[in-house]
Amino acid sequence: EKYKTSMMLYRKKKDKSNEAYCLISLGSIEQTVNNDYKKAELLYNEAVTIAKKLSNEYVLAFCYDQMRFLYRSTGRTELAEENSLKALDMYKKLENWKQVASALSGIAYDAYYVYGDLTKAMNFYDQAQAIADTLKDKVVLANIIVGRASVYEQRGEFAKALETIDKGYELYRAVDNEWGIAGTYIDRGNIYKLMTEYEIAMRYQYKADSMYVAMGTEYARLAPLANIGENYVAQANYPKGLEFSLKSYDIMKKAGDMDANVCIIKGNIGEIYYLMNNYPESDKWLKDGLETSRKVSARRPMIGIL
């Protein structure tokens, strides 16, 4: 509502630059809250058209950076990477170091979460943090620090991962960033699950889920619900694991997601059916997950499914 009102005023003033920012912000809401990817893309493209007419690289870089998430969510891997690099190059040219750090952090996340390249991920996180350490933006720094913790987790360095997450949590708490705080609960829960501390792991996942419910965002719940399912599976409670995994999958399906998360959850559901001795259903989900992984070049989930 506020963005729409602002956009109306900017149009009245013929302030095209800020109109483009409003369009991108509205697109982000349509994508991440309403899960209307078609509407989001229309808004993003309208913003890009304005930015190109103005030859405004600040606005254009911002557009490309946001569109990376849309293309990743809808399985258009090449476009996602192309927009990510476009944004990074523009921000470097403009010497907008806050956004350079954020863009590098995004590339690092994809390297870890989608492609499973921990060395490449940490290299980009190192570059991002070297810049972020010179800035005063706590959220940017927190995002990078928590991202690094995920790499430590995958390396099996659990104590180091928890220590790093604590640093990120304190930064998020200092600026009252509830999205960030909820994310740290999810990450902590994942680490404690790997440490077989299931009660602690479940407590953190439920805390994150409760925060998302309070914020009124159904879509974000896909992460804690999937992780709660994994916790039940790890404790051999396969029916409950399947229940929560399907809840998470239904949210992704409703949104029309076609990304690494979809590949992972399909693999998880296939594994649960296998453990329940339902081999035909297991085979169906695993093959579907493998096909989706190949379509979106999600190598990390593909390895797990194989």
Short mmCIF file of N, CA, C and O in Angstrom, two decimals, residues 181-288:
data_model
loop_
_atom_site.label_atom_id
_atom_site.label_comp_id
_atom_site.label_asym_id
_atom_site.label_seq_id
_atom_site.Cartn_x
_atom_site.Cartn_y
_atom_site.Cartn_z
N ILE A 181 16.84 -12.91 12.28
CA ILE A 181 16.82 -13.69 13.52
C ILE A 181 16.20 -15.07 13.27
O ILE A 181 16.73 -16.10 13.69
N ALA A 182 15.07 -15.09 12.54
CA ALA A 182 14.41 -16.36 12.23
C ALA A 182 15.35 -17.26 11.42
O ALA A 182 15.41 -18.47 11.65
N GLY A 183 16.08 -16.66 10.50
CA GLY A 183 17.04 -17.43 9.69
C GLY A 183 18.12 -18.08 10.54
O GLY A 183 18.53 -19.22 10.28
N THR A 184 18.59 -17.36 11.58
CA THR A 184 19.62 -17.95 12.44
C THR A 184 19.07 -19.12 13.26
O THR A 184 19.78 -20.07 13.55
N TYR A 185 17.78 -19.03 13.61
CA TYR A 185 17.17 -20.17 14.33
C TYR A 185 17.14 -21.41 13.44
O TYR A 185 17.42 -22.52 13.88
N ILE A 186 16.80 -21.20 12.15
CA ILE A 186 16.78 -22.32 11.21
C ILE A 186 18.18 -22.93 11.08
O ILE A 186 18.35 -24.16 11.13
N ASP A 187 19.17 -22.07 10.92
CA ASP A 187 20.55 -22.56 10.77
C ASP A 187 21.03 -23.31 12.01
O ASP A 187 21.68 -24.35 11.90
N ARG A 188 20.72 -22.77 13.18
CA ARG A 188 21.10 -23.47 14.42
C ARG A 188 20.43 -24.83 14.50
O ARG A 188 21.06 -25.83 14.87
N GLY A 189 19.15 -24.85 14.17
CA GLY A 189 18.42 -26.11 14.20
C GLY A 189 19.04 -27.15 13.29
O GLY A 189 19.15 -28.33 13.66
N ASN A 190 19.47 -26.72 12.10
CA ASN A 190 20.08 -27.66 11.15
C ASN A 190 21.38 -28.24 11.70
O ASN A 190 21.67 -29.43 11.51
N ILE A 191 22.15 -27.39 12.37
CA ILE A 191 23.43 -27.87 12.93
C ILE A 191 23.18 -28.85 14.07
O ILE A 191 23.81 -29.91 14.14
N TYR A 192 22.26 -28.51 14.96
CA TYR A 192 21.98 -29.41 16.09
C TYR A 192 21.41 -30.75 15.61
O TYR A 192 21.66 -31.79 16.22
N LYS A 193 20.67 -30.73 14.48
CA LYS A 193 20.18 -31.99 13.92
C LYS A 193 21.36 -32.88 13.50
O LYS A 193 21.38 -34.07 13.78
N LEU A 194 22.34 -32.26 12.84
CA LEU A 194 23.51 -33.01 12.40
C LEU A 194 24.32 -33.53 13.59
O LEU A 194 25.02 -34.54 13.49
N MET A 195 24.20 -32.84 14.72
CA MET A 195 24.89 -33.26 15.94
C MET A 195 24.05 -34.26 16.74
O MET A 195 24.43 -34.64 17.85
N THR A 196 22.90 -34.67 16.17
CA THR A 196 21.92 -35.59 16.77
C THR A 196 21.30 -35.04 18.06
O THR A 196 20.79 -35.80 18.88
N GLU A 197 21.33 -33.72 18.20
CA GLU A 197 20.66 -33.05 19.32
C GLU A 197 19.26 -32.66 18.84
O GLU A 197 18.95 -31.48 18.62
N TYR A 198 18.39 -33.67 18.69
CA TYR A 198 17.12 -33.46 18.00
C TYR A 198 16.15 -32.55 18.76
O TYR A 198 15.43 -31.77 18.14
N GLU A 199 16.12 -32.66 20.06
CA GLU A 199 15.20 -31.82 20.84
C GLU A 199 15.54 -30.33 20.67
O GLU A 199 14.65 -29.50 20.47
N ILE A 200 16.83 -30.01 20.75
CA ILE A 200 17.26 -28.63 20.57
C ILE A 200 16.99 -28.18 19.14
O ILE A 200 16.50 -27.07 18.89
N ALA A 201 17.28 -29.07 18.20
CA ALA A 201 17.08 -28.75 16.77
C ALA A 201 15.62 -28.42 16.51
O ALA A 201 15.30 -27.42 15.85
N MET A 202 14.70 -29.24 17.02
CA MET A 202 13.27 -29.01 16.80
C MET A 202 12.82 -27.71 17.44
O MET A 202 12.00 -26.97 16.87
N ARG A 203 13.36 -27.40 18.61
CA ARG A 203 12.96 -26.19 19.30
C ARG A 203 13.27 -24.95 18.45
O ARG A 203 12.45 -24.03 18.34
N TYR A 204 14.46 -24.93 17.84
CA TYR A 204 14.84 -23.79 17.01
C TYR A 204 14.00 -23.70 15.74
O TYR A 204 13.60 -22.61 15.31
N GLN A 205 13.70 -24.85 15.12
CA GLN A 205 12.88 -24.83 13.90
C GLN A 205 11.47 -24.34 14.20
O GLN A 205 10.90 -23.55 13.43
N TYR A 206 10.91 -24.77 15.32
CA TYR A 206 9.57 -24.31 15.69
C TYR A 206 9.57 -22.82 16.04
O TYR A 206 8.58 -22.12 15.78
N LYS A 207 10.66 -22.33 16.64
CA LYS A 207 10.75 -20.90 16.95
C LYS A 207 10.74 -20.08 15.65
O LYS A 207 10.06 -19.05 15.56
N ALA A 208 11.49 -20.55 14.65
CA ALA A 208 11.52 -19.86 13.36
C ALA A 208 10.14 -19.89 12.72
O ALA A 208 9.64 -18.87 12.22
N ASP A 209 9.50 -21.06 12.75
CA ASP A 209 8.17 -21.19 12.14
C ASP A 209 7.16 -20.28 12.82
O ASP A 209 6.34 -19.63 12.15
N SER A 210 7.22 -20.20 14.14
CA SER A 210 6.30 -19.32 14.89
C SER A 210 6.50 -17.86 14.50
O SER A 210 5.53 -17.09 14.41
N MET A 211 7.75 -17.47 14.27
CA MET A 211 8.02 -16.09 13.86
C MET A 211 7.42 -15.80 12.50
O MET A 211 6.83 -14.74 12.27
N TYR A 212 7.55 -16.75 11.58
CA TYR A 212 6.99 -16.55 10.24
C TYR A 212 5.46 -16.48 10.29
O TYR A 212 4.84 -15.69 9.58
N VAL A 213 4.85 -17.32 11.15
CA VAL A 213 3.40 -17.28 11.31
C VAL A 213 2.97 -15.92 11.84
O VAL A 213 2.02 -15.31 11.34
N ALA A 214 3.71 -15.40 12.83
CA ALA A 214 3.40 -14.09 13.41
C ALA A 214 3.56 -12.97 12.38
O ALA A 214 2.84 -11.98 12.41
N MET A 215 4.52 -13.13 11.47
CA MET A 215 4.74 -12.12 10.43
C MET A 215 3.72 -12.23 9.30
O MET A 215 3.63 -11.34 8.46
N GLY A 216 2.96 -13.33 9.29
CA GLY A 216 1.94 -13.50 8.28
C GLY A 216 2.47 -13.89 6.91
O GLY A 216 1.84 -13.58 5.90
N THR A 217 3.61 -14.57 6.87
CA THR A 217 4.15 -15.00 5.59
C THR A 217 4.19 -16.52 5.51
O THR A 217 5.03 -17.17 6.14
N GLU A 218 3.25 -17.08 4.76
CA GLU A 218 3.17 -18.53 4.63
C GLU A 218 4.38 -19.08 3.89
O GLU A 218 4.92 -20.12 4.26
N TYR A 219 4.83 -18.37 2.86
CA TYR A 219 5.88 -18.89 1.98
C TYR A 219 7.17 -19.21 2.75
O TYR A 219 7.77 -20.26 2.53
N ALA A 220 7.59 -18.31 3.63
CA ALA A 220 8.84 -18.50 4.36
C ALA A 220 8.82 -19.75 5.23
O ALA A 220 9.86 -20.30 5.58
N ARG A 221 7.63 -20.25 5.55
CA ARG A 221 7.51 -21.43 6.41
C ARG A 221 8.03 -22.69 5.75
O ARG A 221 8.27 -23.70 6.43
N LEU A 222 8.24 -22.66 4.44
CA LEU A 222 8.70 -23.87 3.75
C LEU A 222 10.00 -24.40 4.34
O LEU A 222 10.23 -25.62 4.38
N ALA A 223 10.89 -23.49 4.79
CA ALA A 223 12.18 -23.92 5.32
C ALA A 223 12.05 -24.63 6.67
O ALA A 223 12.50 -25.78 6.81
N PRO A 224 11.45 -23.99 7.70
CA PRO A 224 11.36 -24.71 8.98
C PRO A 224 10.52 -25.97 8.90
O PRO A 224 10.83 -26.97 9.55
N LEU A 225 9.44 -25.96 8.09
CA LEU A 225 8.61 -27.16 7.97
C LEU A 225 9.41 -28.32 7.39
O LEU A 225 9.31 -29.46 7.86
N ALA A 226 10.20 -28.03 6.34
CA ALA A 226 11.04 -29.08 5.74
C ALA A 226 12.05 -29.60 6.75
O ALA A 226 12.30 -30.81 6.83
N ASN A 227 12.62 -28.69 7.53
CA ASN A 227 13.64 -29.09 8.50
C ASN A 227 13.04 -29.88 9.67
O ASN A 227 13.68 -30.80 10.20
N ILE A 228 11.83 -29.52 10.07
CA ILE A 228 11.14 -30.30 11.10
C ILE A 228 10.90 -31.73 10.59
O ILE A 228 11.10 -32.71 11.30
N GLY A 229 10.52 -31.82 9.31
CA GLY A 229 10.35 -33.14 8.69
C GLY A 229 11.62 -33.94 8.73
O GLY A 229 11.61 -35.14 9.04
N GLU A 230 12.74 -33.30 8.41
CA GLU A 230 14.04 -34.01 8.43
C GLU A 230 14.38 -34.49 9.83
O GLU A 230 14.97 -35.57 10.00
N ASN A 231 14.02 -33.70 10.84
CA ASN A 231 14.29 -34.10 12.22
C ASN A 231 13.49 -35.35 12.59
O ASN A 231 14.01 -36.25 13.26
N TYR A 232 12.24 -35.40 12.17
CA TYR A 232 11.42 -36.58 12.46
C TYR A 232 12.00 -37.82 11.76
O TYR A 232 12.06 -38.90 12.33
N VAL A 233 12.44 -37.63 10.52
CA VAL A 233 13.02 -38.75 9.77
C VAL A 233 14.28 -39.26 10.46
O VAL A 233 14.51 -40.47 10.58
N ALA A 234 15.12 -38.31 10.94
CA ALA A 234 16.36 -38.70 11.61
C ALA A 234 16.09 -39.51 12.87
O ALA A 234 16.92 -40.32 13.30
N GLN A 235 14.88 -39.33 13.45
CA GLN A 235 14.50 -40.08 14.64
C GLN A 235 13.60 -41.28 14.30
O GLN A 235 12.99 -41.87 15.19
N ALA A 236 13.56 -41.61 13.00
CA ALA A 236 12.82 -42.77 12.49
C ALA A 236 11.31 -42.64 12.64
O ALA A 236 10.59 -43.64 12.59
N ASN A 237 10.81 -41.41 12.79
CA ASN A 237 9.36 -41.19 12.80
C ASN A 237 8.98 -40.78 11.38
O ASN A 237 8.80 -39.60 11.07
N TYR A 238 8.88 -41.76 10.50
CA TYR A 238 8.70 -41.49 9.08
C TYR A 238 7.34 -40.89 8.72
O TYR A 238 7.29 -39.98 7.86
N PRO A 239 6.24 -41.30 9.33
CA PRO A 239 4.96 -40.67 9.00
C PRO A 239 4.94 -39.17 9.30
O PRO A 239 4.45 -38.38 8.49
N LYS A 240 5.49 -38.78 10.46
CA LYS A 240 5.54 -37.35 10.80
C LYS A 240 6.52 -36.62 9.88
O LYS A 240 6.28 -35.48 9.47
N GLY A 241 7.61 -37.28 9.55
CA GLY A 241 8.57 -36.68 8.62
C GLY A 241 7.94 -36.41 7.27
O GLY A 241 8.13 -35.35 6.67
N LEU A 242 7.15 -37.37 6.80
CA LEU A 242 6.46 -37.23 5.51
C LEU A 242 5.42 -36.11 5.59
O LEU A 242 5.30 -35.30 4.65
N GLU A 243 4.71 -36.05 6.68
CA GLU A 243 3.67 -35.03 6.87
C GLU A 243 4.24 -33.61 6.73
O GLU A 243 3.72 -32.78 5.97
N PHE A 244 5.33 -33.34 7.43
CA PHE A 244 5.91 -32.00 7.39
C PHE A 244 6.62 -31.72 6.07
O PHE A 244 6.61 -30.60 5.57
N SER A 245 7.23 -32.75 5.50
CA SER A 245 7.90 -32.57 4.20
C SER A 245 6.89 -32.23 3.11
O SER A 245 7.14 -31.36 2.26
N LEU A 246 5.73 -32.88 3.14
CA LEU A 246 4.68 -32.60 2.16
C LEU A 246 4.08 -31.21 2.36
O LEU A 246 3.71 -30.54 1.39
N LYS A 247 3.99 -30.76 3.63
CA LYS A 247 3.52 -29.40 3.89
C LYS A 247 4.45 -28.38 3.24
O LYS A 247 4.00 -27.40 2.64
N SER A 248 5.74 -28.62 3.38
CA SER A 248 6.73 -27.72 2.79
C SER A 248 6.64 -27.76 1.27
O SER A 248 6.64 -26.72 0.60
N TYR A 249 6.54 -28.97 0.72
CA TYR A 249 6.44 -29.12 -0.74
C TYR A 249 5.20 -28.42 -1.29
O TYR A 249 5.25 -27.78 -2.34
N ASP A 250 4.09 -28.53 -0.58
CA ASP A 250 2.84 -27.90 -1.03
C ASP A 250 2.98 -26.38 -1.14
O ASP A 250 2.41 -25.77 -2.05
N ILE A 251 3.74 -25.78 -0.23
CA ILE A 251 3.96 -24.34 -0.29
C ILE A 251 4.76 -23.99 -1.55
O ILE A 251 4.45 -23.04 -2.27
N MET A 252 5.79 -24.78 -1.83
CA MET A 252 6.61 -24.55 -3.03
C MET A 252 5.80 -24.76 -4.30
O MET A 252 5.90 -23.99 -5.26
N LYS A 253 4.99 -25.83 -4.30
CA LYS A 253 4.17 -26.15 -5.47
C LYS A 253 3.15 -25.04 -5.73
O LYS A 253 2.93 -24.63 -6.88
N LYS A 254 2.54 -24.56 -4.68
CA LYS A 254 1.55 -23.47 -4.79
C LYS A 254 2.18 -22.22 -5.40
O LYS A 254 1.56 -21.52 -6.20
N ALA A 255 3.43 -21.97 -5.01
CA ALA A 255 4.13 -20.78 -5.52
C ALA A 255 4.63 -20.97 -6.94
O ALA A 255 4.91 -20.00 -7.64
N GLY A 256 4.76 -22.23 -7.36
CA GLY A 256 5.32 -22.50 -8.68
C GLY A 256 6.83 -22.47 -8.69
O GLY A 256 7.45 -22.17 -9.71
N ASP A 257 7.44 -22.77 -7.55
CA ASP A 257 8.91 -22.75 -7.44
C ASP A 257 9.54 -23.83 -8.34
O ASP A 257 8.99 -24.91 -8.52
N MET A 258 10.71 -23.50 -8.84
CA MET A 258 11.50 -24.44 -9.63
C MET A 258 12.96 -24.16 -9.33
O MET A 258 13.69 -23.57 -10.13
N ASP A 259 13.38 -24.52 -8.11
CA ASP A 259 14.72 -24.17 -7.67
C ASP A 259 15.33 -25.29 -6.85
O ASP A 259 14.79 -26.40 -6.80
N ALA A 260 16.47 -25.00 -6.22
CA ALA A 260 17.17 -26.03 -5.44
C ALA A 260 16.32 -26.57 -4.30
O ALA A 260 16.37 -27.77 -3.99
N ASN A 261 15.51 -25.70 -3.67
CA ASN A 261 14.66 -26.15 -2.57
C ASN A 261 13.69 -27.24 -3.01
O ASN A 261 13.46 -28.22 -2.29
N VAL A 262 13.12 -27.07 -4.20
CA VAL A 262 12.18 -28.06 -4.74
C VAL A 262 12.90 -29.39 -4.96
O VAL A 262 12.36 -30.46 -4.63
N CYS A 263 14.10 -29.31 -5.50
CA CYS A 263 14.88 -30.54 -5.74
C CYS A 263 15.17 -31.26 -4.43
O CYS A 263 15.04 -32.49 -4.34
N ILE A 264 15.57 -30.50 -3.42
CA ILE A 264 15.90 -31.10 -2.12
C ILE A 264 14.69 -31.77 -1.49
O ILE A 264 14.77 -32.90 -1.00
N ILE A 265 13.55 -31.08 -1.49
CA ILE A 265 12.37 -31.64 -0.83
C ILE A 265 11.85 -32.87 -1.57
O ILE A 265 11.40 -33.84 -0.95
N LYS A 266 11.94 -32.88 -2.91
CA LYS A 266 11.52 -34.07 -3.66
C LYS A 266 12.43 -35.25 -3.30
O LYS A 266 11.96 -36.38 -3.14
N GLY A 267 13.72 -34.97 -3.18
CA GLY A 267 14.66 -36.02 -2.77
C GLY A 267 14.35 -36.53 -1.38
O GLY A 267 14.39 -37.74 -1.12
N ASN A 268 14.02 -35.61 -0.46
CA ASN A 268 13.70 -36.00 0.92
C ASN A 268 12.46 -36.88 0.97
O ASN A 268 12.42 -37.89 1.69
N ILE A 269 11.43 -36.49 0.21
CA ILE A 269 10.19 -37.27 0.20
C ILE A 269 10.44 -38.66 -0.40
O ILE A 269 9.94 -39.67 0.11
N GLY A 270 11.25 -38.70 -1.46
CA GLY A 270 11.61 -39.99 -2.04
C GLY A 270 12.33 -40.89 -1.05
O GLY A 270 12.07 -42.11 -0.98
N GLU A 271 13.21 -40.28 -0.26
CA GLU A 271 13.95 -41.06 0.75
C GLU A 271 13.01 -41.59 1.83
O GLU A 271 13.15 -42.74 2.29
N ILE A 272 12.05 -40.75 2.24
CA ILE A 272 11.11 -41.18 3.28
C ILE A 272 10.29 -42.38 2.80
O ILE A 272 10.12 -43.37 3.53
N TYR A 273 9.80 -42.31 1.57
CA TYR A 273 9.03 -43.44 1.04
C TYR A 273 9.89 -44.70 0.96
O TYR A 273 9.40 -45.82 1.20
N TYR A 274 11.17 -44.51 0.63
CA TYR A 274 12.09 -45.66 0.59
C TYR A 274 12.21 -46.29 1.98
O TYR A 274 12.15 -47.52 2.13
N LEU A 275 12.37 -45.44 3.00
CA LEU A 275 12.51 -45.93 4.37
C LEU A 275 11.22 -46.59 4.87
O LEU A 275 11.25 -47.41 5.79
N MET A 276 10.09 -46.20 4.26
CA MET A 276 8.80 -46.79 4.62
C MET A 276 8.50 -48.02 3.73
O MET A 276 7.38 -48.54 3.75
N ASN A 277 9.50 -48.43 2.94
CA ASN A 277 9.39 -49.61 2.06
C ASN A 277 8.36 -49.44 0.93
O ASN A 277 7.88 -50.43 0.37
N ASN A 278 8.05 -48.19 0.61
CA ASN A 278 7.15 -47.92 -0.52
C ASN A 278 8.03 -47.56 -1.71
O ASN A 278 8.22 -46.38 -2.04
N TYR A 279 8.57 -48.58 -2.35
CA TYR A 279 9.59 -48.36 -3.38
C TYR A 279 9.05 -47.72 -4.66
O TYR A 279 9.74 -46.86 -5.24
N PRO A 280 7.85 -48.06 -5.14
CA PRO A 280 7.35 -47.38 -6.34
C PRO A 280 7.19 -45.88 -6.14
O PRO A 280 7.56 -45.08 -7.00
N GLU A 281 6.65 -45.49 -4.96
CA GLU A 281 6.46 -44.06 -4.69
C GLU A 281 7.81 -43.37 -4.51
O GLU A 281 8.02 -42.23 -4.95
N SER A 282 8.73 -44.05 -3.85
CA SER A 282 10.08 -43.52 -3.68
C SER A 282 10.74 -43.28 -5.02
O SER A 282 11.32 -42.20 -5.27
N ASP A 283 10.64 -44.25 -5.90
CA ASP A 283 11.25 -44.14 -7.23
C ASP A 283 10.68 -42.95 -8.00
O ASP A 283 11.41 -42.22 -8.67
N LYS A 284 9.37 -42.77 -7.88
CA LYS A 284 8.70 -41.67 -8.59
C LYS A 284 9.23 -40.31 -8.13
O LYS A 284 9.58 -39.45 -8.95
N TRP A 285 9.33 -40.10 -6.81
CA TRP A 285 9.77 -38.82 -6.26
C TRP A 285 11.25 -38.57 -6.55
O TRP A 285 11.65 -37.45 -6.88
N LEU A 286 12.06 -39.62 -6.42
CA LEU A 286 13.50 -39.45 -6.66
C LEU A 286 13.79 -39.12 -8.13
O LEU A 286 14.60 -38.24 -8.42
N LYS A 287 13.11 -39.79 -9.02
CA LYS A 287 13.31 -39.51 -10.45
C LYS A 287 12.84 -38.10 -10.81
O LYS A 287 13.47 -37.40 -11.60
N ASP A 288 11.72 -37.71 -10.21
CA ASP A 288 11.20 -36.36 -10.44
C ASP A 288 12.19 -35.32 -9.91
O ASP A 288 12.47 -34.31 -10.55
#
